[in-house]
Coordinates of C-alpha atoms (C1' of nucleotides) in Angstrom, one line a residue:
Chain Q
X1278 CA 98.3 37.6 75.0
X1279 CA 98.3 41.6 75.0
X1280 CA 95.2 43.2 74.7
X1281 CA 96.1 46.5 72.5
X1282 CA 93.2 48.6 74.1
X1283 CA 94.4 48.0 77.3
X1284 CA 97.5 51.1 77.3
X1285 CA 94.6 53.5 75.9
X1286 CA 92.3 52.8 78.2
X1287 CA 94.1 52.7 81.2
X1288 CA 95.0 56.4 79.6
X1289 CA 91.8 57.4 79.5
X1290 CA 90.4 56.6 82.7
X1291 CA 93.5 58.1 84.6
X1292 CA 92.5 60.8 82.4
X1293 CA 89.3 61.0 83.7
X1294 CA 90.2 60.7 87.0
X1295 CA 92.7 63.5 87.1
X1296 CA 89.8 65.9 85.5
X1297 CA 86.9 64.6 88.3
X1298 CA 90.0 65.2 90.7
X1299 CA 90.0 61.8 91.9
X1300 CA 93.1 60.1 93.6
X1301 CA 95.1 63.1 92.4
X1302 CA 98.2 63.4 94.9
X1303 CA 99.8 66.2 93.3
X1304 CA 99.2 70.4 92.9
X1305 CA 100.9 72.1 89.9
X1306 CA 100.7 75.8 90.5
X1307 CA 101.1 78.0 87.5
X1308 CA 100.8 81.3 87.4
X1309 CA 98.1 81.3 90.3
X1310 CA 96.1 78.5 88.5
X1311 CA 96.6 74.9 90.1
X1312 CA 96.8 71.5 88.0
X1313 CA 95.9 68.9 90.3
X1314 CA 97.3 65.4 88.5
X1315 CA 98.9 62.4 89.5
X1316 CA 102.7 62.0 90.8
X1317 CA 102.9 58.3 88.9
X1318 CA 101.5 59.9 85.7
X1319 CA 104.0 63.4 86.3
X1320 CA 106.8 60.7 87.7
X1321 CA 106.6 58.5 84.2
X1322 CA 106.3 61.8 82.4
X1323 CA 109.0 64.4 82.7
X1324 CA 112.6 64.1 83.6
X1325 CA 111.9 66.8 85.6
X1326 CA 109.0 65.6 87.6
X1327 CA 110.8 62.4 88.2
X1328 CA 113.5 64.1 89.9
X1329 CA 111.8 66.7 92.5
X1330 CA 109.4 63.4 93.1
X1331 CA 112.5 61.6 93.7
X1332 CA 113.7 63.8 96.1
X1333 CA 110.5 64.4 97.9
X1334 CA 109.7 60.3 97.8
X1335 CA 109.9 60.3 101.1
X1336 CA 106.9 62.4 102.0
X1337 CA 104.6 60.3 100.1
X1338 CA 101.6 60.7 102.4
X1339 CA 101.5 64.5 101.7
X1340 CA 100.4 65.7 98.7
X1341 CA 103.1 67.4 96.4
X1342 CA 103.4 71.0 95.1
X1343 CA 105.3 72.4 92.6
X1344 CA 104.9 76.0 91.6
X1345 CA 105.9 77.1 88.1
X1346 CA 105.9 80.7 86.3
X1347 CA 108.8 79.4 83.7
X1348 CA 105.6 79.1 81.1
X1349 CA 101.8 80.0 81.2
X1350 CA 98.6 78.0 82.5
X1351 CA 97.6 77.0 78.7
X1352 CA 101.3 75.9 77.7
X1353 CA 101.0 74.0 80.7
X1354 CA 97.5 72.5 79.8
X1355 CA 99.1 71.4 76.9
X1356 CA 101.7 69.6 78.2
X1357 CA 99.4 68.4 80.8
X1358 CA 96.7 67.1 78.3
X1359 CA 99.9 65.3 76.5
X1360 CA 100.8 63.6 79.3
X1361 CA 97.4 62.3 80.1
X1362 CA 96.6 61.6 76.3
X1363 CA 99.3 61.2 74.4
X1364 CA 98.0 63.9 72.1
X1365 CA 99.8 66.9 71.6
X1366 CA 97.7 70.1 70.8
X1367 CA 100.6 72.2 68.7
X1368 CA 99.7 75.4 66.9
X1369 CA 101.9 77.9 65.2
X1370 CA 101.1 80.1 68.6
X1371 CA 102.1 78.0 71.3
X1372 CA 104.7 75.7 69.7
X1373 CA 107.4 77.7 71.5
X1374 CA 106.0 77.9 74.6
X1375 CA 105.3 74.3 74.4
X1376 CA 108.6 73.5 73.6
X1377 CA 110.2 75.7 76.2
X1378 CA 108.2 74.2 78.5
X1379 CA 108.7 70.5 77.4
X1380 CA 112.6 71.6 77.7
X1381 CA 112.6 72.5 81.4
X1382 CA 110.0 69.9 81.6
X1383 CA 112.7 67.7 79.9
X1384 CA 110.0 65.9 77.7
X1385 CA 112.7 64.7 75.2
X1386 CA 110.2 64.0 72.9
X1387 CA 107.6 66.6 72.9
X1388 CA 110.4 68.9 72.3
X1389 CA 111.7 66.6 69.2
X1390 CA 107.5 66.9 67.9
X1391 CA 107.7 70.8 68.5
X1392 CA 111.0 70.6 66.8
X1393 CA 109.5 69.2 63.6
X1394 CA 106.6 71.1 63.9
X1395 CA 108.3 74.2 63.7
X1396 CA 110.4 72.9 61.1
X1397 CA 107.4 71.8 58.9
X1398 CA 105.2 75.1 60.1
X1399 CA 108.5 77.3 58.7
X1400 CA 107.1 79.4 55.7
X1401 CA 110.0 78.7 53.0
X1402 CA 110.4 82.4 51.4
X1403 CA 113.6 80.9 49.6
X1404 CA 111.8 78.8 47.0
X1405 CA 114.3 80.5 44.6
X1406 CA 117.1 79.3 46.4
X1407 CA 115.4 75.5 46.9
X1408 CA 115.5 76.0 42.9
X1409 CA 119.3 75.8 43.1
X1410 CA 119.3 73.1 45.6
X1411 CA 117.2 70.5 43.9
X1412 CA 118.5 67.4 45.8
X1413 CA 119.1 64.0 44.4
X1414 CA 115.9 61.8 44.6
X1415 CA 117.0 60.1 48.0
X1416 CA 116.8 63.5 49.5
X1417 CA 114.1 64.9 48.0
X1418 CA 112.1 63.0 50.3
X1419 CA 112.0 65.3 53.5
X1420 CA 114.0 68.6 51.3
X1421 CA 114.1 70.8 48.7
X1422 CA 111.3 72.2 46.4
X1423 CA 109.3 69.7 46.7
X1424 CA 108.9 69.9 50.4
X1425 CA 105.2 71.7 50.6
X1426 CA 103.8 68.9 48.4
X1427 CA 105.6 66.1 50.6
X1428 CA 104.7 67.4 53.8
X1429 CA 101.5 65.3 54.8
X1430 CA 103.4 61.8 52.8
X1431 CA 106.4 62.6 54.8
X1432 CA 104.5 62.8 58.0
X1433 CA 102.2 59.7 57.0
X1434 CA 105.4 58.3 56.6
X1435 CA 106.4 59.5 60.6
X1436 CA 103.1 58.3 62.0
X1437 CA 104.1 54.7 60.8
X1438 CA 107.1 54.9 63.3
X1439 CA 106.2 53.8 66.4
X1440 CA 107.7 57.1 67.4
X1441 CA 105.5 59.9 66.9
X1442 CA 103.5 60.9 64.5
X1443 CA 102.0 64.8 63.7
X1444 CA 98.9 65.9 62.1
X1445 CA 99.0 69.3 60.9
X1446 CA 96.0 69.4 60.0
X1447 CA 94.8 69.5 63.2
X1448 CA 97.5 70.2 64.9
X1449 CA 98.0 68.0 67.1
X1450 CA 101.0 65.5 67.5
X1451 CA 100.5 62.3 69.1
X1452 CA 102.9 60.2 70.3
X1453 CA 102.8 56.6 70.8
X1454 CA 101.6 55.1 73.5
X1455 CA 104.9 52.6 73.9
X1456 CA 107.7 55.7 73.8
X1457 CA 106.1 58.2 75.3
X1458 CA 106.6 57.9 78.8
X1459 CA 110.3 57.4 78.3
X1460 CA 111.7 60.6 79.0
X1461 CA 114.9 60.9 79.9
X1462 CA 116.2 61.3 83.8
X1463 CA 118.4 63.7 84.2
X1464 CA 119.4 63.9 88.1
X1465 CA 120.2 67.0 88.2
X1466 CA 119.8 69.4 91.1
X1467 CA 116.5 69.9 90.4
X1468 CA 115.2 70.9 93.7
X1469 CA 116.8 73.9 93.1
X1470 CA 116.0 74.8 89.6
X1471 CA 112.4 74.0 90.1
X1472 CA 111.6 77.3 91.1
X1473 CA 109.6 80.1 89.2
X1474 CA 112.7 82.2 87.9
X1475 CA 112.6 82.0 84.1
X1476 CA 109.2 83.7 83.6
X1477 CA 110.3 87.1 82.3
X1478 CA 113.1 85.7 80.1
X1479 CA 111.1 82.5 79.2
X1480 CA 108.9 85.2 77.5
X1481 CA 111.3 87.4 76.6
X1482 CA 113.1 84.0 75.0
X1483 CA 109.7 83.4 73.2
X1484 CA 109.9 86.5 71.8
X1485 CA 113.1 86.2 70.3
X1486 CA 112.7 82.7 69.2
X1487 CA 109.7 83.7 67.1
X1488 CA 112.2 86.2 65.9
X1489 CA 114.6 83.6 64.8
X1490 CA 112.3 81.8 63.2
X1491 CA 111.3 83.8 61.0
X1492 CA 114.4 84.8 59.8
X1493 CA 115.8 81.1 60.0
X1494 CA 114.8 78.1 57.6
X1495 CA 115.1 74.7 57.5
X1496 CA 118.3 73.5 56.6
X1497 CA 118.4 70.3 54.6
X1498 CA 121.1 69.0 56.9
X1499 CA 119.2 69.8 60.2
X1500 CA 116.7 68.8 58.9
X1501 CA 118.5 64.7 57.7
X1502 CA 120.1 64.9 61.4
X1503 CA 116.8 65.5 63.2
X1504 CA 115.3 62.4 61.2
X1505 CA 118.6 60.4 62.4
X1506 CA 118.2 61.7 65.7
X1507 CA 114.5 60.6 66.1
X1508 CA 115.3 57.2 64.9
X1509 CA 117.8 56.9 67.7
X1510 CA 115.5 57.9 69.9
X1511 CA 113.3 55.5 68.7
X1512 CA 115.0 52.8 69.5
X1513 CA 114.0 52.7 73.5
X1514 CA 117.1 49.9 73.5
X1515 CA 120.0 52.6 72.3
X1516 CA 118.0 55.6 74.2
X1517 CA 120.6 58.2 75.3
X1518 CA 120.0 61.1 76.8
X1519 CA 119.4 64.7 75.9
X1520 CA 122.8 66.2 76.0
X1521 CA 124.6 63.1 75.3
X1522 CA 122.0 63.5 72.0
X1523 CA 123.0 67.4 71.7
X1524 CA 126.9 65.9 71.6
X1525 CA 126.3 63.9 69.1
X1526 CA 124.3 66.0 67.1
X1527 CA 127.2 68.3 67.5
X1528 CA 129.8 66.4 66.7
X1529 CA 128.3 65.1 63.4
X1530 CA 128.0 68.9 62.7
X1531 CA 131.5 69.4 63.9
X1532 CA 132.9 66.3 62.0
X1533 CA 130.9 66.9 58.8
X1534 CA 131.5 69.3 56.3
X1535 CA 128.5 71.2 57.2
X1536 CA 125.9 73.2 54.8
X1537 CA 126.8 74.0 50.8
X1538 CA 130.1 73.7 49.6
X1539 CA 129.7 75.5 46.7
X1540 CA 131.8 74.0 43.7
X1541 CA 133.3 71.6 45.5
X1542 CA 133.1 67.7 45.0
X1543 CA 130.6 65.9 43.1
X1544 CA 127.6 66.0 45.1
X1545 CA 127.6 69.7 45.4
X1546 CA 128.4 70.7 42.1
X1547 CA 124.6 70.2 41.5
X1548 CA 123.8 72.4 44.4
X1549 CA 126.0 75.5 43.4
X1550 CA 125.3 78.6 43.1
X1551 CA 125.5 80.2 39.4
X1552 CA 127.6 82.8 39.3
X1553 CA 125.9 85.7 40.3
X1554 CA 124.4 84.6 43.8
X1555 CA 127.6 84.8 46.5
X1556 CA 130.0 81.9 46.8
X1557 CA 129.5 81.0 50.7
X1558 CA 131.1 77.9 52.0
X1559 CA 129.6 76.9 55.1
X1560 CA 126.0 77.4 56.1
X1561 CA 124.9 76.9 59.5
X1562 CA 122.4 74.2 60.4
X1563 CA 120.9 75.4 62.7
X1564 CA 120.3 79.1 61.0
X1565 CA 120.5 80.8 57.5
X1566 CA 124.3 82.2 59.0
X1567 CA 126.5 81.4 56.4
X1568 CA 130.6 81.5 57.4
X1569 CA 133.3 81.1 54.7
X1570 CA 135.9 78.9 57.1
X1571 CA 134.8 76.0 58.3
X1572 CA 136.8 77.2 61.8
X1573 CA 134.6 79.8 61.5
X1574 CA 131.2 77.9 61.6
X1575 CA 132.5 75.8 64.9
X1576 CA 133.1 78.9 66.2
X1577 CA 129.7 80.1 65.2
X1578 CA 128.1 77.0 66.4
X1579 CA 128.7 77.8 69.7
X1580 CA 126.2 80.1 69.8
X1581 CA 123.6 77.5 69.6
X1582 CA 124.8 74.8 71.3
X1583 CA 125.6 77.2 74.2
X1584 CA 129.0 75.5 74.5
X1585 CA 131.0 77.6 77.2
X1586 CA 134.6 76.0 76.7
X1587 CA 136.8 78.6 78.2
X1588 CA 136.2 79.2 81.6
X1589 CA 137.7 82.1 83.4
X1590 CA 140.3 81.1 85.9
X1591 CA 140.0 84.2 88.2
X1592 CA 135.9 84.5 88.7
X1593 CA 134.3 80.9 86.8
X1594 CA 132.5 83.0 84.4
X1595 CA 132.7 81.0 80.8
X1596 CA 132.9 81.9 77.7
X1597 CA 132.4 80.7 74.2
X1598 CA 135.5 81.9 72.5
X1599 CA 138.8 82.4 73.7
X1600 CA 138.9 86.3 72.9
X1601 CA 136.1 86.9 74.8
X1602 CA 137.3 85.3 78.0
X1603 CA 141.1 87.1 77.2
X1604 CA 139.1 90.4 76.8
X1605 CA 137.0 89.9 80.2
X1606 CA 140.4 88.5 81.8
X1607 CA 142.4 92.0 80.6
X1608 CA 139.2 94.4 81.4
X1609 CA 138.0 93.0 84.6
X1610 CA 140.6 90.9 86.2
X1611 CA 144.1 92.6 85.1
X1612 CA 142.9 96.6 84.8
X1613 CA 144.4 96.4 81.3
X1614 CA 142.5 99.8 80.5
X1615 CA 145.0 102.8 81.4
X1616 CA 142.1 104.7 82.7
X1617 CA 140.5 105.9 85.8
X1618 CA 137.7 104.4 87.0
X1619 CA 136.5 107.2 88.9
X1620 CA 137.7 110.3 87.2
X1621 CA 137.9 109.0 83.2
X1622 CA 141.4 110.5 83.1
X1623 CA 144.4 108.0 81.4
X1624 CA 146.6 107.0 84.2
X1625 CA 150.1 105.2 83.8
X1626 CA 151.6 103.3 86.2
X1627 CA 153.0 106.6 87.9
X1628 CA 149.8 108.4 87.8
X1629 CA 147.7 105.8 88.9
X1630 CA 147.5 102.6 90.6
X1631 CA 145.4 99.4 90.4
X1632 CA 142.8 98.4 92.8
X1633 CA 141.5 94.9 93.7
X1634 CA 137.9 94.1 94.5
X1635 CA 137.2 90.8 95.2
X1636 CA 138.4 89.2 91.8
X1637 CA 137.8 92.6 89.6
X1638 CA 140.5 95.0 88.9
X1639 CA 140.6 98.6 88.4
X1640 CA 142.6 101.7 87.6
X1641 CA 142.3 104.7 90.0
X1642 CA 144.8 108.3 89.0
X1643 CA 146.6 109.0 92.5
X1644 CA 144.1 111.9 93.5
X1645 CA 140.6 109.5 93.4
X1646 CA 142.7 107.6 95.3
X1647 CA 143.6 109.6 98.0
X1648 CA 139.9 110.8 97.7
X1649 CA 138.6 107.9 98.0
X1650 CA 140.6 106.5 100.3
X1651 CA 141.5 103.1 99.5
X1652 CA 144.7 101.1 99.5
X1653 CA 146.0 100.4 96.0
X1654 CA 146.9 96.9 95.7
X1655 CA 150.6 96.7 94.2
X1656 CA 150.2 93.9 91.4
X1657 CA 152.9 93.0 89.1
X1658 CA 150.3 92.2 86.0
X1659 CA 153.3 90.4 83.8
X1660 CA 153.9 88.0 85.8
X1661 CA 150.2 87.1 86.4
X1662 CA 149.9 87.0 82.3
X1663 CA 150.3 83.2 82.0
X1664 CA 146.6 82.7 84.2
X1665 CA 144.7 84.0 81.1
X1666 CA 145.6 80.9 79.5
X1667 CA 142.3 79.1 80.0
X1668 CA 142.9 75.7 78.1
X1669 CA 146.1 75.1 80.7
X1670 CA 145.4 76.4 83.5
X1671 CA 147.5 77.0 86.2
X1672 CA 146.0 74.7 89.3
X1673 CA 148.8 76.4 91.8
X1674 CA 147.5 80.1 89.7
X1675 CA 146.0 82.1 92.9
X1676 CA 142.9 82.1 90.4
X1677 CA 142.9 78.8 91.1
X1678 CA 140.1 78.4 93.9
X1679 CA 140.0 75.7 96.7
X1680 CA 137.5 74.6 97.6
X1681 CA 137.7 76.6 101.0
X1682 CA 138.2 79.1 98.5
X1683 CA 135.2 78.4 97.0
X1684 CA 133.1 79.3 99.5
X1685 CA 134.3 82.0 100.5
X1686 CA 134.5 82.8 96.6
X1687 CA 130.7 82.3 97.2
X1688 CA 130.3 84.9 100.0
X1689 CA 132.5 87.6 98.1
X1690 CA 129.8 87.3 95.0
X1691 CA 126.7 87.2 97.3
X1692 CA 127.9 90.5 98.9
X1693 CA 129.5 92.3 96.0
X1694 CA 128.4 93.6 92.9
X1695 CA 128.8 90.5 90.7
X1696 CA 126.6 87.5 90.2
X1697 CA 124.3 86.6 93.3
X1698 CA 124.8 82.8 94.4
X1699 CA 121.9 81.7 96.3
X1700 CA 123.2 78.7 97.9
X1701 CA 121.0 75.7 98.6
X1702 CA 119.4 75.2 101.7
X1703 CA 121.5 72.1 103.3
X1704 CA 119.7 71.2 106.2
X1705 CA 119.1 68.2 106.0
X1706 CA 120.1 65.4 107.9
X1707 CA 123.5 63.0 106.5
X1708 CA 121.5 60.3 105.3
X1709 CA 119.5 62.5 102.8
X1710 CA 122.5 64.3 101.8
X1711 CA 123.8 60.6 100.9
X1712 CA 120.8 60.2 98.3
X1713 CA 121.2 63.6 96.9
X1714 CA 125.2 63.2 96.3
X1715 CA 124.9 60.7 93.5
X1716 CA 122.4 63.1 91.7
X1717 CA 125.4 65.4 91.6
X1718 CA 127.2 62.5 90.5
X1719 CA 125.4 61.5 87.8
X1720 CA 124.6 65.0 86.5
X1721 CA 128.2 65.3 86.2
X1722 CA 129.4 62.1 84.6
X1723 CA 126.6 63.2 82.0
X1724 CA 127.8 66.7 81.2
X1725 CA 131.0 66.1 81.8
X1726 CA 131.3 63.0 79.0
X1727 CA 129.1 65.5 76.8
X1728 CA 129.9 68.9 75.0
X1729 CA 129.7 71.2 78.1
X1730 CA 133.1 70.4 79.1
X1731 CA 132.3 70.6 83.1
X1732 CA 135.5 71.0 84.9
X1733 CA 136.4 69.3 88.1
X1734 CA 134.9 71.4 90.6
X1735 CA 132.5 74.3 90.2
X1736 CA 130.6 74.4 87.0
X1737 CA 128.7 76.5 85.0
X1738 CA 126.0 74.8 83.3
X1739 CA 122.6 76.4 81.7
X1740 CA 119.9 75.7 83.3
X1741 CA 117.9 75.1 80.2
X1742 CA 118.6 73.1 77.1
X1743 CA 119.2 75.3 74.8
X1744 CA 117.2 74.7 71.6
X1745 CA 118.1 73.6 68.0
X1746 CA 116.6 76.4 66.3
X1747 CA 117.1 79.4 68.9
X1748 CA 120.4 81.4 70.1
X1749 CA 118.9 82.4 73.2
X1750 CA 120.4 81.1 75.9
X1751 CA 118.8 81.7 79.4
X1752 CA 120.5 83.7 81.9
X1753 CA 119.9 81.5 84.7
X1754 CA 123.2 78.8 85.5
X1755 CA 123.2 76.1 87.9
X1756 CA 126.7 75.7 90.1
X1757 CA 127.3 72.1 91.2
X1758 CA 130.1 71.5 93.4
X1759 CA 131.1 68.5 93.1
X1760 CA 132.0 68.2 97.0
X1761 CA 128.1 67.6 98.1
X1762 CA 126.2 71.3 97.8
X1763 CA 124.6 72.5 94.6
X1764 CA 123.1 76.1 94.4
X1765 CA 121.4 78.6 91.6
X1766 CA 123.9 81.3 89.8
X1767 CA 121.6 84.1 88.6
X1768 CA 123.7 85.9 86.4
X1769 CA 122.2 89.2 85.9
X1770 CA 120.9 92.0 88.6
X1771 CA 117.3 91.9 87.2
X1772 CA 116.6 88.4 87.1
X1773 CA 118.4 88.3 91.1
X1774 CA 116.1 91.5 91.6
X1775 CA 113.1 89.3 90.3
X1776 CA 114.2 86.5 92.1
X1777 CA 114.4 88.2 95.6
X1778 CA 110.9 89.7 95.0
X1779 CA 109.7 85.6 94.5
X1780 CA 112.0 85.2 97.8
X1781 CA 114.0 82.9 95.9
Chain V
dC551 C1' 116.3 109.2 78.9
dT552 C1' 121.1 108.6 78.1
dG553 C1' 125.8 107.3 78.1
dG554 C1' 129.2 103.9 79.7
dG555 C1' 130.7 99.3 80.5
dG556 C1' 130.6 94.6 79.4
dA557 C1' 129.3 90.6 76.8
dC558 C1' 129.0 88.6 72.5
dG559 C1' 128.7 87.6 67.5
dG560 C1' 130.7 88.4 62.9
dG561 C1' 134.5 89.4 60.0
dG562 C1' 139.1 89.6 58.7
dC563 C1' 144.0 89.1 59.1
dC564 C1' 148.3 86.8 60.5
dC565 C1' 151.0 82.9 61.7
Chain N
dT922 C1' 143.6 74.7 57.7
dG923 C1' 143.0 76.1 62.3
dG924 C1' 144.0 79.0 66.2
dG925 C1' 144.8 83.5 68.0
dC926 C1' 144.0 88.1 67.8
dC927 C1' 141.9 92.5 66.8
dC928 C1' 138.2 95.5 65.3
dC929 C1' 133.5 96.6 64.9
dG930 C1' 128.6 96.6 65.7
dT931 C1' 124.8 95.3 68.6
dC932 C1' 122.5 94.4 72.7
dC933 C1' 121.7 94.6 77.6
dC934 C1' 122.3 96.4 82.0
dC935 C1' 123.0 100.0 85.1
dA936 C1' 124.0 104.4 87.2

DNA sequence: CTGGGGACGGGGCCC
DNA sequence: TGGGCCCCGTCCCCA
């Protein structure tokens, strides 16, 4: 026999007991204010929660900290109020935030309720355009013109899941008491991406976002996927995880011919254009971008999904199209540019010679050499031409790091001018590096069966999930070696200035 | 404050 | 049709 009330209450009293700070074993520092809550409730809570508890498991008899300055105290007493209710207080002002912080969080569903709720909370401007696109009766469910009048039916029609249901009205989302404690686990390396790094481009991220948003709209495809997607995740029994959700997502984008094909086949005839509105082909799903190749759109796509496939075989840095990482390869890495570095002048191969710093090449004209005084490095560029290939490439290719190599690799970019690598503290004894190593394991076998396309050794891997509806990836990278040590890649000098001043 | 360098996204062309 | 390449504009960072 199951007493209903039972989940609620047991809730509520935890509740209660977290806000007369009672039994609480745990201090959440945010921004100077501290959460005090319970390491079961954070543990069954957050992916991310689950993992630095894991790791400190342990230490059980002392009280855990965790400091974050990724989001603000109120995003945080949202989220926190979630967890400890089920309710989830969303507004049109903090549904970023929220999200954002539900994504480092990695609160799989909280970020799919913000998702809808921004979706939902989008003002449609391009009523005219829904005119065109007056969808077949199946879909005209959850799209099209009809959508502001659907809205509450369609979410009365979501509260029945046993998902999650939203109330705009109030704004507040709640989630079901039997899925909403089943985050995913991601075992990443956590301990190191815990710390309070992202604030100034969390914000500025926010900032943008809001940006996108008003410029994007909900796309009728997005918008069928998401509804697949939440009924996957629906089903606790087929749960999968976050990125493994963002490859599928993606490949159903990939696979499918995406957005409005104007004029072509029967279903779409009804959604073309007349004549004098513009006859794009592909619309993005993700944003009003419209592409006319289909090649085009994947390669668009990128740009959301932050899918880094082409990795640069000289310093790691990846990029999401092949031009990109052939023009870093030629400007940084092979001095393609006949011109001084110092003195501006063109330089030929007689005037001037190249220089090698670390993995960066440059041009210097004979005289700022001699000025400067340092030895020009004779390298035959041809024959190195074949290590731009990135799909292919060359393991023997002196790009090609060991993983020796790697660390000192490592050292090079901590004392040079390029990205910073703070390496994780490994001092801790054999046994607890034996618990940590599958971590890296699993994180691995995750990403590496998903879209980011981890290679063997060191990756590159964002930090944050990027989000359906933004662009804006964050500048902060994890490196996993796969050999045992895991450290933070700060990619730009500001954020590694900001980091240093939060001794990072 | 400004200009340069690099990254990156979009567009178009060629094969 | 897709991949590769080039050009252009924009943004960000830094000296």
């Amino acid at each position: 026999m199951e007493i209903s009330s039972h989940q609620s209450h047991l809730l509520q009293q935890l509740n209660e007991q977290r806000r007369q700070d009672v039994f609480c074993d745990c201090s959440i520092l945010v921004e100077g204010k501290v959460f005090k809550a319970h390491r079961n409730v954070l543990f069954a809570s957050s992916g991310y929660f689950k993992m630095l508890l894991s790791q400190n498991s342990k230490e059980t008899s002392q009280p855990t900290t965790a400091t974050f300055q990724a989001f603000s105290p109120d995003t945080f007493t949202v989220i926190l109020d979630f967890v400890y209710s089920g309710k989830l207080s969303l507004t049109g002002q903090n549904v970023i935030e929220v999200m954002s912080a539900a994504s480092f969080l990695q609160m799989t569903d909280v970020i799919s309720v913000c998702k809808t709720f921004i979706k939902s909370s989008l003002d449609i401007s391009e009523k005219e355009k829904d005119r065109y696109f007056s969808l077949s009766d199946k879909d005209a469910s959850s799209n099209g013109i009809e959508r502001s009048s659907l809205y509450s039916s369609s979410w009365q029609k979501e509260s029945s899941s046993p998902h999650s249901h939203l109330s705009p009205d109030q704004g507040t989302a709640v989630i079901s008491g039997k899925s909403w404690n089943k985050y995913n686990y991601h075992p990443t390396s956590q301990r190191n991406t815990q710390q309070p790094l992202a604030k100034h481009e969390q914000r500025k991220d926010s900032i943008k976002k809001s940006k996108h948003l008003r410029l994007s709209q909900p796309s009728e495809i997005v918008h069928y996927k998401s509804s697949k997607r939440e009924a996957r995740t629906s089903d606790s029994s087929s749960h999968i995880s976050q990125s493994e959700e963002q490859a599928q997502v993606d490949a159903e984008v990939d696979s499918t011919p995406v957005g409005y094909q104007y004029g072509q086949g029967s279903d779409v005839t009804s959604r073309s254009f007349p004549g004098d509105l513009p006859r794009m082909r592909f619309k993005c799903p993700y944003c009003t971008h419209v592409v006319k190749r289909k090649a085009d759109l994947k390669r668009h796509l990128r740009c959301h999904t932050g899918e880094r496939p082409y990795p640069c075989q000289a310093c790691g840095k990846r990029f999401s199209r092949l031009d990109h990482l052939s023009s870093h390869f030629r400007t940084i890495h092979q001095a393609c540019k006949l011109i001084c570095r110092k003195c501006k002048r063109h330089v030929t191969d007689v005037t001037g010679q190249v220089v090698q710093e670390g993995t960066r090449r440059y041009r210097l004209c004979n005289e700022c050499l001699a000025e400067v005084g340092i030895d020009s490095l004779p390298i035959d560029l041809e024959t190195e031409q074949h290590l731009m290939s990135p799909s292919d490439g060359d393991k023997d290719s002196r790009w090609h790091l060991s993983e020796d190599e790697n660390r000192s690799y490592v050292e090079i970019v901590e004392d040079g001018s390029s990205d910073l690598v703070i390496q994780q503290v490994d001092d801790s004894e054999e046994e607890e590096e034996k618990e940590i190593k599958p971590n890296i394991r699993n994180f691995l076998t995750i990403h590496a069966n998903g879209a980011m396309n981890i290679p063997e050794k060191w990756t590159l891997h964002r930090m944050y999930k990027l989000h359906f509806l933004t662009c804006q990836p964050s500048p902060y990278r994890v490196c996993i070696n796969a050999n045992k040590k895991s450290s933070i890649l700060i990619s730009n000098k500001s954020h590694r200035r900001e980091a240093k001043r939060l001794n990072f």
